[in-house]
Short mmCIF file of N, CA and C in Angstrom, two decimals:
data_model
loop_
_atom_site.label_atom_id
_atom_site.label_comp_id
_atom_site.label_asym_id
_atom_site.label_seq_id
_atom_site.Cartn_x
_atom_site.Cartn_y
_atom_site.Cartn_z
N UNK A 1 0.81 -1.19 0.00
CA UNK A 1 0.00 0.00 0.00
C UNK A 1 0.85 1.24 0.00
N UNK A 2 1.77 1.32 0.44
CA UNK A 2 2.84 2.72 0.58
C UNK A 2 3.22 2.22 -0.56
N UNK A 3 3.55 1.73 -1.32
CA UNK A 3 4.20 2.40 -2.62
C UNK A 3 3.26 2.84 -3.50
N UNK A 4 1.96 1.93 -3.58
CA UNK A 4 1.11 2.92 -4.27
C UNK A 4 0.36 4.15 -3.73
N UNK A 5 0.93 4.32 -2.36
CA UNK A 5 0.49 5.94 -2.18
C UNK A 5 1.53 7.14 -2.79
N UNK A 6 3.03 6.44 -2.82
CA UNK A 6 3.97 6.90 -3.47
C UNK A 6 3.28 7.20 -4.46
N UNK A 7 3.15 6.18 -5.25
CA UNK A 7 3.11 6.68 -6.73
C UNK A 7 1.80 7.73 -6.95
N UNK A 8 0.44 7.59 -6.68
CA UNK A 8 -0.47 8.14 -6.39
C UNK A 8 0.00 9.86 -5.95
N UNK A 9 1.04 10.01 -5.08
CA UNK A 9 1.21 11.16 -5.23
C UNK A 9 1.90 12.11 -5.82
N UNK A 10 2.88 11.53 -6.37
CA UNK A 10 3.55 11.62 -8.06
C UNK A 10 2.53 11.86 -8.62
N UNK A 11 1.65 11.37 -9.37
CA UNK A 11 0.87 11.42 -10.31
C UNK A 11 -0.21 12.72 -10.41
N UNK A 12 -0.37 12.91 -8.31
CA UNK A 12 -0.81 13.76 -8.48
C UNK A 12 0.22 15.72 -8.52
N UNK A 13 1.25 15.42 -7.73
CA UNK A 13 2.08 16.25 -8.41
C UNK A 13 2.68 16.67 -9.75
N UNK A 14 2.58 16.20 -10.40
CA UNK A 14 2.49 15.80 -11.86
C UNK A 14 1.74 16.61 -12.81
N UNK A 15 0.10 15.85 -12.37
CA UNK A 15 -0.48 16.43 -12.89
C UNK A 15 -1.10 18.10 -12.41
N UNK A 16 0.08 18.73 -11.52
CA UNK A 16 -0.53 20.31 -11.09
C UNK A 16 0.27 21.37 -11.71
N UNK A 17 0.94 20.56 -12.86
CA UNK A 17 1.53 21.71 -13.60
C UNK A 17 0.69 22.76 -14.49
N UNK A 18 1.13 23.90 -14.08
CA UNK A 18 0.52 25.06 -14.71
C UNK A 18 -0.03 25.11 -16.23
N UNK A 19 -1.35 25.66 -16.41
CA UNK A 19 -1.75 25.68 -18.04
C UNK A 19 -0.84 26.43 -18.74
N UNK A 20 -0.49 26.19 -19.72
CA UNK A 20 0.17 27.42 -20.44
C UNK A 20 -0.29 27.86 -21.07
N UNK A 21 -2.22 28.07 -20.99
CA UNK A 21 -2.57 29.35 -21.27
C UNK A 21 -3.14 30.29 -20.42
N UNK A 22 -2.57 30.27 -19.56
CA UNK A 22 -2.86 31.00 -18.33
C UNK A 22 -1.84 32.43 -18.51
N UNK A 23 -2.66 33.72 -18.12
CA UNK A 23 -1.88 34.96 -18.91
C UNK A 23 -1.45 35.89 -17.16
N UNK A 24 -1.25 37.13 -17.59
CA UNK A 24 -1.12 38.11 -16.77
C UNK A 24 -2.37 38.43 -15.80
N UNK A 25 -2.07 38.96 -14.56
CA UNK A 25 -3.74 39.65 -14.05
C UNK A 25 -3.84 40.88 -14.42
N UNK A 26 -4.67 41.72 -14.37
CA UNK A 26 -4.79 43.06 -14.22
C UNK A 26 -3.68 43.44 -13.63
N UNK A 27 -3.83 43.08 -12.08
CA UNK A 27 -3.00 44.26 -11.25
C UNK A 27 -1.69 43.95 -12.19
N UNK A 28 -1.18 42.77 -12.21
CA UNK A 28 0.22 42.40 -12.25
C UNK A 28 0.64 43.51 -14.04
N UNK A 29 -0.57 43.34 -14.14
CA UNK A 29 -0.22 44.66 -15.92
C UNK A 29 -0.13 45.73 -15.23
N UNK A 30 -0.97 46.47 -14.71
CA UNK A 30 -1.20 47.79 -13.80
C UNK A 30 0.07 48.45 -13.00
N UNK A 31 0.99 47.34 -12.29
CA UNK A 31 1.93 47.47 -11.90
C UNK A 31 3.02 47.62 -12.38
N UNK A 32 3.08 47.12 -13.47
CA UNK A 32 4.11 47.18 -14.97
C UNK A 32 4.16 48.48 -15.30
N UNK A 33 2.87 48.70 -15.73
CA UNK A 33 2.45 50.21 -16.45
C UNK A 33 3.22 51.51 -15.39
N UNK A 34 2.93 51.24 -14.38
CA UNK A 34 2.95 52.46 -13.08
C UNK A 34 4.83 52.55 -13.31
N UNK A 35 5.35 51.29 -12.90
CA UNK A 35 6.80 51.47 -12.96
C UNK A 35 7.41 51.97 -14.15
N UNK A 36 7.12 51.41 -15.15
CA UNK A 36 7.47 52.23 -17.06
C UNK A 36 7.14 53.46 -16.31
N UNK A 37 6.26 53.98 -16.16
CA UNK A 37 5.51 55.36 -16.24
C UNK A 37 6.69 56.08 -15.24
N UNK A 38 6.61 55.53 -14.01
CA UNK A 38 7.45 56.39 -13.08
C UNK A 38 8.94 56.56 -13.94
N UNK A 39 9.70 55.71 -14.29
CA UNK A 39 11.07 55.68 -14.65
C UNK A 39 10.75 56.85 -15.92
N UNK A 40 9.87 56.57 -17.27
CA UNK A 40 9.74 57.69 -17.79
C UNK A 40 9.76 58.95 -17.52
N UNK A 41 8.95 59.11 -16.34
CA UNK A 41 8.56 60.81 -15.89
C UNK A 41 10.29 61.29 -15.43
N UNK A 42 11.24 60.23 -14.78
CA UNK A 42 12.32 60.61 -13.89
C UNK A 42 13.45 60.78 -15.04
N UNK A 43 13.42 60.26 -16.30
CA UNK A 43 13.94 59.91 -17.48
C UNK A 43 13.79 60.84 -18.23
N UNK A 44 12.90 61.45 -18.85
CA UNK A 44 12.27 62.68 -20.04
C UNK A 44 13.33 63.99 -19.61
N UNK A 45 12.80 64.40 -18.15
CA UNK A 45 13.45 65.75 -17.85
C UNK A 45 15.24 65.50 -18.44
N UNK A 46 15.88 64.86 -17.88
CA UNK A 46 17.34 64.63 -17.77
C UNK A 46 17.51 64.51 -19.42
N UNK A 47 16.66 63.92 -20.49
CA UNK A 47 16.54 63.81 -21.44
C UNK A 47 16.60 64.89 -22.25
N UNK A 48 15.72 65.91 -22.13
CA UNK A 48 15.46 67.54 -22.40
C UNK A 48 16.43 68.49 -22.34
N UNK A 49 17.30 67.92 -20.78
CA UNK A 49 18.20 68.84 -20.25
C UNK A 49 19.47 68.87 -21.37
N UNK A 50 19.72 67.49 -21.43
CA UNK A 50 20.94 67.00 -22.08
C UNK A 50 20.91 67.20 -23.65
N UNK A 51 19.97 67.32 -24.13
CA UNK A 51 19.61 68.08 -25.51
C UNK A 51 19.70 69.47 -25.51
N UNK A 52 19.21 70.31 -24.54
CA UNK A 52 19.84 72.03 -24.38
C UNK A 52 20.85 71.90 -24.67
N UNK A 53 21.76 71.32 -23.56
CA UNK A 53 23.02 71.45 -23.76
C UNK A 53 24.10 70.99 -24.73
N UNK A 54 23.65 70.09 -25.54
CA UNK A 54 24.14 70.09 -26.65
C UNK A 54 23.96 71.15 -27.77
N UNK A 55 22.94 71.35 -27.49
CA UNK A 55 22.64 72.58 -28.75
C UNK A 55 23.19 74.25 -28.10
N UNK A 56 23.40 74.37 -26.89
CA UNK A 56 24.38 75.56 -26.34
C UNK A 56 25.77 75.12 -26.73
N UNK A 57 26.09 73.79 -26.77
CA UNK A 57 27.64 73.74 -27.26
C UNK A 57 28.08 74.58 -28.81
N UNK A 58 27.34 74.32 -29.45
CA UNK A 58 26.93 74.88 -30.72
C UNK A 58 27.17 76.69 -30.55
N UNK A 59 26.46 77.42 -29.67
CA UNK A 59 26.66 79.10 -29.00
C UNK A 59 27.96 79.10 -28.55
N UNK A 60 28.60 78.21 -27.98
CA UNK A 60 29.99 77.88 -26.95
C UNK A 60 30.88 78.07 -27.88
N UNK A 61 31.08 76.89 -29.07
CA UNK A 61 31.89 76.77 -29.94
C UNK A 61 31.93 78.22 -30.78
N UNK A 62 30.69 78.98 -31.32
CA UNK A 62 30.85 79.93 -32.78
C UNK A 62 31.56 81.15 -31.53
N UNK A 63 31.06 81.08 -30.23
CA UNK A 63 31.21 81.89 -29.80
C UNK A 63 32.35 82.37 -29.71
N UNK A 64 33.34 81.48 -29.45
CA UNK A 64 35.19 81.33 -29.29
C UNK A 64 35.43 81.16 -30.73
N UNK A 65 35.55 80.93 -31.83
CA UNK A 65 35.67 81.14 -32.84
C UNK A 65 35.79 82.65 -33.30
N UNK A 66 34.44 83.01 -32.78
CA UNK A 66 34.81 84.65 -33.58
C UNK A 66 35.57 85.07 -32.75
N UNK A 67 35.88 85.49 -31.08
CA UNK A 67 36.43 85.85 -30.24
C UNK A 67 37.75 85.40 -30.89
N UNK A 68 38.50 84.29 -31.18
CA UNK A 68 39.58 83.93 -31.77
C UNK A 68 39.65 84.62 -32.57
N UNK A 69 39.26 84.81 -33.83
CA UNK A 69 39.18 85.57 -35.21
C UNK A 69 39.25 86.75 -35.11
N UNK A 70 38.17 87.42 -33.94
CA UNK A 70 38.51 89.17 -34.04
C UNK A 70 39.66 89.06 -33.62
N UNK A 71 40.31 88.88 -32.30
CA UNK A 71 41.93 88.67 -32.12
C UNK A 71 42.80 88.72 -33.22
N UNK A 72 42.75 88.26 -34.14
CA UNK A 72 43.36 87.74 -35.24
C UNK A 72 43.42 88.87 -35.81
N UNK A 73 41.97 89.19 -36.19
CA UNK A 73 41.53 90.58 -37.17
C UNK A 73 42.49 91.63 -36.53
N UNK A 74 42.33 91.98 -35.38
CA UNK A 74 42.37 93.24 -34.86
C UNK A 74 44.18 93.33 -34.63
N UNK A 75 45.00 92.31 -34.82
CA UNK A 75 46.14 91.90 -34.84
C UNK A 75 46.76 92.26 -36.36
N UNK A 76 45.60 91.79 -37.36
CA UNK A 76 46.34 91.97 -38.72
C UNK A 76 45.59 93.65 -39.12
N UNK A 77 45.02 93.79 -38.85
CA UNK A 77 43.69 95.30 -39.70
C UNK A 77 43.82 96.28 -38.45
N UNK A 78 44.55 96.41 -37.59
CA UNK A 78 44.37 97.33 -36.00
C UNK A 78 43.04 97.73 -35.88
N UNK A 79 41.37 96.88 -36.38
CA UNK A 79 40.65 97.65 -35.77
C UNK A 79 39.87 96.14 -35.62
N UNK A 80 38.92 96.10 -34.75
CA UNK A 80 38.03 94.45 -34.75
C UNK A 80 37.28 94.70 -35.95
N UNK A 81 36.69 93.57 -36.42
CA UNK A 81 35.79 93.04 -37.80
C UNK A 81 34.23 94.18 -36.89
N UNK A 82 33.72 94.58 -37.79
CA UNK A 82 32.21 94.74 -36.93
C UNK A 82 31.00 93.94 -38.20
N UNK A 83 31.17 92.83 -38.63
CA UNK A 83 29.94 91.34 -39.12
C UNK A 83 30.83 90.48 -39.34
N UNK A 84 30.05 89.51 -39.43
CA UNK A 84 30.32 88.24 -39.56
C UNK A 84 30.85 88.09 -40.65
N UNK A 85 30.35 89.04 -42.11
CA UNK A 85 31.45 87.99 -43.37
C UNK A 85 32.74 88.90 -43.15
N UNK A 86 33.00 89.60 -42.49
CA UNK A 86 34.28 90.21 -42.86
C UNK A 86 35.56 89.34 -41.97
N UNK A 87 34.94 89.06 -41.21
CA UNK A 87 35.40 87.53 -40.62
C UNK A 87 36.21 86.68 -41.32
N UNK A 88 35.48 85.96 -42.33
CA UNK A 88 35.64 85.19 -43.43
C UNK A 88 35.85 83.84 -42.54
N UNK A 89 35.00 83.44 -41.86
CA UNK A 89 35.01 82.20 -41.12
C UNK A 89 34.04 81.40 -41.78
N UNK A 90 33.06 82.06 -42.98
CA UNK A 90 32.64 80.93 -43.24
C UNK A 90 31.02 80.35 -41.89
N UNK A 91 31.04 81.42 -41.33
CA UNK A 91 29.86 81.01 -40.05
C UNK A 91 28.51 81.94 -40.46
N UNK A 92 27.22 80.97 -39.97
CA UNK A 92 26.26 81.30 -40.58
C UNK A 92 25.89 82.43 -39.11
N UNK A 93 24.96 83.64 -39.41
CA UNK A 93 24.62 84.21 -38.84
C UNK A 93 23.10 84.00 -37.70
N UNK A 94 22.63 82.91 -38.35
CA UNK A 94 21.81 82.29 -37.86
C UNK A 94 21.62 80.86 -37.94
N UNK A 95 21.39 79.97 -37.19
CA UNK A 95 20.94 78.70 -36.86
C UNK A 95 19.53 78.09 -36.28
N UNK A 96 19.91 77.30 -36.31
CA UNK A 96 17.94 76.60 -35.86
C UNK A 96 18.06 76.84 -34.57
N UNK A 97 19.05 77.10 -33.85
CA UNK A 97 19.26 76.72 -32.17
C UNK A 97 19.58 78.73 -31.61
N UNK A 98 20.45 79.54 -32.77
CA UNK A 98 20.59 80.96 -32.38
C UNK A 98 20.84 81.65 -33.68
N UNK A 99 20.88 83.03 -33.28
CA UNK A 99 21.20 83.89 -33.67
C UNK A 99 22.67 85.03 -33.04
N UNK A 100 22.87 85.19 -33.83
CA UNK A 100 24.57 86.04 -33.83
C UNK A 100 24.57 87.23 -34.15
N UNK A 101 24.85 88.25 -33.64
CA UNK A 101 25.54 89.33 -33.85
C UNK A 101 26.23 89.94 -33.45
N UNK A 102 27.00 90.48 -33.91
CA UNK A 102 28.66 90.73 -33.69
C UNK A 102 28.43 92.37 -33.75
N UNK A 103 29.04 93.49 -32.91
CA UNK A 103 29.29 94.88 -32.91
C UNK A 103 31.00 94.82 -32.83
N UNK A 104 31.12 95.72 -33.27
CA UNK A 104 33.05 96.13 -33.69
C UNK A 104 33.24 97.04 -34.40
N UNK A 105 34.77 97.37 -34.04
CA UNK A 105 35.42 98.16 -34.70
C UNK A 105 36.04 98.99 -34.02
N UNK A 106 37.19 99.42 -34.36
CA UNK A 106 37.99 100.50 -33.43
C UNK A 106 39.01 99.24 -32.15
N UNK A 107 38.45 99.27 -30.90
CA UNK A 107 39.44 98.76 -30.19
C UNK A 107 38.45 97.77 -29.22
N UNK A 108 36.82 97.63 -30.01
CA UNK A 108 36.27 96.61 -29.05
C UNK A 108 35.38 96.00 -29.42
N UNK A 109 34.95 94.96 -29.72
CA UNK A 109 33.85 93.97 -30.75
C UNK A 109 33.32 93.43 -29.62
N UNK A 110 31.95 92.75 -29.74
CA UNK A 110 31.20 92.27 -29.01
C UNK A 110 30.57 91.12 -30.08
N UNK A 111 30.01 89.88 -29.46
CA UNK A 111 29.29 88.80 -30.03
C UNK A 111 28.33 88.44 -29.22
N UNK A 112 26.78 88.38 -29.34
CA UNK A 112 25.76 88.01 -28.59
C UNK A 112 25.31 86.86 -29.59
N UNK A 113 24.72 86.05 -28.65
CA UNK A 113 23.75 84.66 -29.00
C UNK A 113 22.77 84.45 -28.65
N UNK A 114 21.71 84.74 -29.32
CA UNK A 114 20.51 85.09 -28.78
C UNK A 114 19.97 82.99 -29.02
N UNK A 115 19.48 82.79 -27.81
CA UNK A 115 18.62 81.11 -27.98
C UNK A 115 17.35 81.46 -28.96
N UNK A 116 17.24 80.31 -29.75
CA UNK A 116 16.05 80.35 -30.38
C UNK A 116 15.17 80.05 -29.74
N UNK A 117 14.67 79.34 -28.62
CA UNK A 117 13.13 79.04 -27.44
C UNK A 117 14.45 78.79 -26.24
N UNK A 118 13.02 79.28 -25.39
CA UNK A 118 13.23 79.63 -23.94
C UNK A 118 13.80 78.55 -23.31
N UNK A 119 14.54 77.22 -23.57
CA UNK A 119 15.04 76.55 -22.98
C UNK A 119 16.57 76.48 -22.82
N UNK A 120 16.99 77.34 -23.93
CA UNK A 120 18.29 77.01 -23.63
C UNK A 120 18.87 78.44 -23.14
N UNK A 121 20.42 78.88 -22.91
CA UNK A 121 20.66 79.65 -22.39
C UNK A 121 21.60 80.74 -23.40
N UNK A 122 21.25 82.03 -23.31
CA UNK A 122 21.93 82.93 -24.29
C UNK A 122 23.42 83.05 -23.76
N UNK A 123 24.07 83.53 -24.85
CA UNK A 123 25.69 83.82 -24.74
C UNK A 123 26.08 85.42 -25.17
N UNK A 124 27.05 85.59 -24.55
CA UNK A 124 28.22 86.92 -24.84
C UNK A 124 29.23 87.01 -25.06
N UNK A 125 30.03 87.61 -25.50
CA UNK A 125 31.38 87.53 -25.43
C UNK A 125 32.43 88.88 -26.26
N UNK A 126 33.38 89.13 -26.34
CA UNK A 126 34.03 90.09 -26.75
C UNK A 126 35.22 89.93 -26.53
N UNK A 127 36.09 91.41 -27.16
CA UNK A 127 36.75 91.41 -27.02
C UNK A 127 37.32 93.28 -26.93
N UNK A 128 38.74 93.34 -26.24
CA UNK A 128 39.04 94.72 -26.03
C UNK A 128 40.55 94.70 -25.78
N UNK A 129 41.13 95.67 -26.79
CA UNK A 129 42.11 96.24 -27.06
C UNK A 129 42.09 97.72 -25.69
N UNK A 130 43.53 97.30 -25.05
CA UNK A 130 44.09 98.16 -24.43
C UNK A 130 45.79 98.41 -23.86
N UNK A 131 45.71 98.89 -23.25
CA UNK A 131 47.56 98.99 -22.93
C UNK A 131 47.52 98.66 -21.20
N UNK A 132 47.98 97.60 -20.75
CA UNK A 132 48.38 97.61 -19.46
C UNK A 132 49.26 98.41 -18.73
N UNK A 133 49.37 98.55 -17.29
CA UNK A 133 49.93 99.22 -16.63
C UNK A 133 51.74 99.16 -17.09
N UNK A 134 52.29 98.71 -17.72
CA UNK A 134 53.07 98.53 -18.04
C UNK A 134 53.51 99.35 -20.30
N UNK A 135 52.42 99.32 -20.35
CA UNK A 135 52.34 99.98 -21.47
C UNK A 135 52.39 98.97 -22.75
N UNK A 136 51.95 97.75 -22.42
CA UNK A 136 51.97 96.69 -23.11
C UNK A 136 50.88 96.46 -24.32
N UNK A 137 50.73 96.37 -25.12
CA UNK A 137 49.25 96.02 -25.77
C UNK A 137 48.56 94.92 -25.50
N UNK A 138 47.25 94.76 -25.22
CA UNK A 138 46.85 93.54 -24.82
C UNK A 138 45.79 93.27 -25.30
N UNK A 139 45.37 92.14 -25.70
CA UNK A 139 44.10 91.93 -25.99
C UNK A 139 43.19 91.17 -25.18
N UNK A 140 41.93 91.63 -24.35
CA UNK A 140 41.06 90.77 -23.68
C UNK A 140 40.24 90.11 -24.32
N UNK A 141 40.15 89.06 -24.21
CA UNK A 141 38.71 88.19 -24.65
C UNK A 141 38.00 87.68 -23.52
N UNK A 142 36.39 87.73 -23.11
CA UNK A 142 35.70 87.16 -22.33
C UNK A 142 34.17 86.44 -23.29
N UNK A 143 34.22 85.17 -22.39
CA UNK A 143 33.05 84.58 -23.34
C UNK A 143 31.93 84.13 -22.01
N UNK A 144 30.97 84.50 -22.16
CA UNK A 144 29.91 85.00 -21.17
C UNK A 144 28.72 83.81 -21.50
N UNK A 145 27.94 82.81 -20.04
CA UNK A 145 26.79 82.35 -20.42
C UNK A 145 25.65 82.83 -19.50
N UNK A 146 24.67 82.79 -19.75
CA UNK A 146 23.37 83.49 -19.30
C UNK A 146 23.15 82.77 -18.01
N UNK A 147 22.77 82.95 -16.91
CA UNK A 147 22.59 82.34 -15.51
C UNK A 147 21.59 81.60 -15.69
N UNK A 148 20.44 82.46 -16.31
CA UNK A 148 19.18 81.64 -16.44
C UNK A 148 19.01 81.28 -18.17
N UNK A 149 18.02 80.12 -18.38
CA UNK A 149 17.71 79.74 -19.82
C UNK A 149 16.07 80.95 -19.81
N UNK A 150 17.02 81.09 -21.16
CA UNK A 150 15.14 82.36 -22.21
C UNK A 150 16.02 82.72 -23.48
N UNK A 151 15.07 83.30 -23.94
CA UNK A 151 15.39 83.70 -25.60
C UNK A 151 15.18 84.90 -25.44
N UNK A 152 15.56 85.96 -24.52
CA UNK A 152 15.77 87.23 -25.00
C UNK A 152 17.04 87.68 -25.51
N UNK A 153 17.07 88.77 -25.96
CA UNK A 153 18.85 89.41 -26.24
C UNK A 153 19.48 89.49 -25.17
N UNK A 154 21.18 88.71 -25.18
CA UNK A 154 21.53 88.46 -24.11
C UNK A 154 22.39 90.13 -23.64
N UNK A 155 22.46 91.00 -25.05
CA UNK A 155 23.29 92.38 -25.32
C UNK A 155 24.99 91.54 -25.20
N UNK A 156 25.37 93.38 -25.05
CA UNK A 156 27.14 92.50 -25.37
C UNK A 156 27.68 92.76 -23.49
N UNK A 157 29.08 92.18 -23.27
CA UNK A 157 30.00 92.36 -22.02
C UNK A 157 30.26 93.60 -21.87
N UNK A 158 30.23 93.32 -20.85
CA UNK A 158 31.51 95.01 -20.37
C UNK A 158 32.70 95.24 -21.12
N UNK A 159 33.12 95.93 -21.76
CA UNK A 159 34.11 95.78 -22.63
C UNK A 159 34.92 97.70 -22.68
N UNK A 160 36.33 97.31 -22.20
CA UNK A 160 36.52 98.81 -21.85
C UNK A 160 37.90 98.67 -22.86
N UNK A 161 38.32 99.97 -23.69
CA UNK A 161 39.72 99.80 -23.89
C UNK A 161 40.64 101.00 -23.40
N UNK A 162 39.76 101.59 -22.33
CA UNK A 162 40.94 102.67 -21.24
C UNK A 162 41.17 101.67 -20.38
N UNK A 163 41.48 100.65 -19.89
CA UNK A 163 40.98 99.70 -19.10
C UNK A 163 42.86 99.58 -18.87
N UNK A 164 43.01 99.08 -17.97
CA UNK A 164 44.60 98.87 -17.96
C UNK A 164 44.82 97.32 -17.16
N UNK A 165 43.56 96.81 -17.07
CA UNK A 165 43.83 95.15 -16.34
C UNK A 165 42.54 94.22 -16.64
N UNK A 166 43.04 93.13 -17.11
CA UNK A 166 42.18 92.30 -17.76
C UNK A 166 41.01 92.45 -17.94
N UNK A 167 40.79 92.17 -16.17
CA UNK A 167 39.08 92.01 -15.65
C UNK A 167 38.38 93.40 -15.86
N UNK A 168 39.14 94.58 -15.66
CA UNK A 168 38.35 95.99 -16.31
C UNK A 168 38.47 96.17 -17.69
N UNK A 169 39.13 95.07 -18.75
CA UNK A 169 38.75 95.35 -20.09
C UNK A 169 37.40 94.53 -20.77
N UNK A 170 36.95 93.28 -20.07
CA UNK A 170 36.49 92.68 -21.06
C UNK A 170 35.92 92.00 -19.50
N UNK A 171 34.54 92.02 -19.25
CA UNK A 171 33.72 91.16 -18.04
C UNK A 171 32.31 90.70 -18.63
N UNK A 172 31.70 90.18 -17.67
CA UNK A 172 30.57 89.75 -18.11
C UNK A 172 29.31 90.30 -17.70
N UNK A 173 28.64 90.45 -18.46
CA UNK A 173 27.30 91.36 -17.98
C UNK A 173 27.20 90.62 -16.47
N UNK A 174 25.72 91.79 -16.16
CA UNK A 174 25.32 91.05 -14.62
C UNK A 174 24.23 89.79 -15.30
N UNK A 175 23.70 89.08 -14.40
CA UNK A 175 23.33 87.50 -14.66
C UNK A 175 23.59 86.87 -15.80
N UNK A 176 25.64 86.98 -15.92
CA UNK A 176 26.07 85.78 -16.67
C UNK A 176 27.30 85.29 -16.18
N UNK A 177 27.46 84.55 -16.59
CA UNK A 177 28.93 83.87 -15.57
C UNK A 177 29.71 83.62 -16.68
N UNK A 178 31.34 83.48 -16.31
CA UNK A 178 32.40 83.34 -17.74
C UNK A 178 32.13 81.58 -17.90
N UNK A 179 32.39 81.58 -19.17
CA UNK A 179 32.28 80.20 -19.75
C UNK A 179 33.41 79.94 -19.52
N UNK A 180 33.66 78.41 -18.85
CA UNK A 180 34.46 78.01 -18.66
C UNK A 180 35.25 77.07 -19.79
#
């Protein structure tokens, strides 16, 4: 008799294997859904962010470019470029992400970057010809980013060429910090 209760209960362990058409419950979908959903919501922002900032690299880069170039200019022509084709860089004045304009001439050029929508952050930058305390010629360059993200005109830096020390030739407006 014990072995056929053995076997008897084999047979019935056996036979309690699961249907395999037996699916999901509600909740157990419901719960799925909620977690996707949460990781999305925590995911998107950081997503958004990291796309600004690629497209400010873009303001970063033209920005030091011309700042390089007027240097250049104002080195070979003694006065800064005041537009962009006289430059001859070859850089578009507008993009899908900003807009550029450059003031110059004489001993101090300026470059603003205006954002195309309110998410990303505007730029400044310039440059200024002066003589240090020493009687040296010098050229300042400062390249300026907006504290806060918007698409207004960011205008140009402080930009002095009676200036006889760096930081009084070439600074950054108030709510922008130097690009590092």
């Amino acid at each position: 008799m014990k072995s056929e209760l053995k076997v008897k209960y084999l047979q019935f362990l056996l036979g309690k294997k699961k249907d395999s058409n037996e699916g999901f419950t509600l909740i157990e979908l419901l719960v799925v859904v909620i977690i996707i959903g949460v990781l999305a919501a925590i995911a998107l922002p950081n997503f958004l962010n990291q796309t600004a900032k690629a497209k400010q690299a873009e303001a970063k880069t033209t920005m030091s470019q011309v700042n390089n170039a007027q240097a250049l200019h104002r080195n070979t022509n003694n006065d800064f470029a005041g537009d962009m084709s006289t430059l001859a860089l070859g850089l578009p004045v507008a993009t899908a992400n900003y807009t550029y304009t450059i003031s110059g001439g004489g001993d101090t050029a300026g470059i603003e970057a205006q954002a195309a929508n309110s998410a990303m952050k505007g730029y400044h930058g310039g440059n200024a010809f002066f003589k240090d305390g020493n009687s040296n010629s010098v050229i300042a360059t400062v390249g300026c980013e907006a504290d806060q993200a918007g698409n207004s005109a960011p205008g140009y830096p402080s930009l002095s060429s009676a200036a006889t020390t760096l930081a009084g030739a070439a600074a950054c407006g108030s709510n922008f910090s130097p690009v590092k």
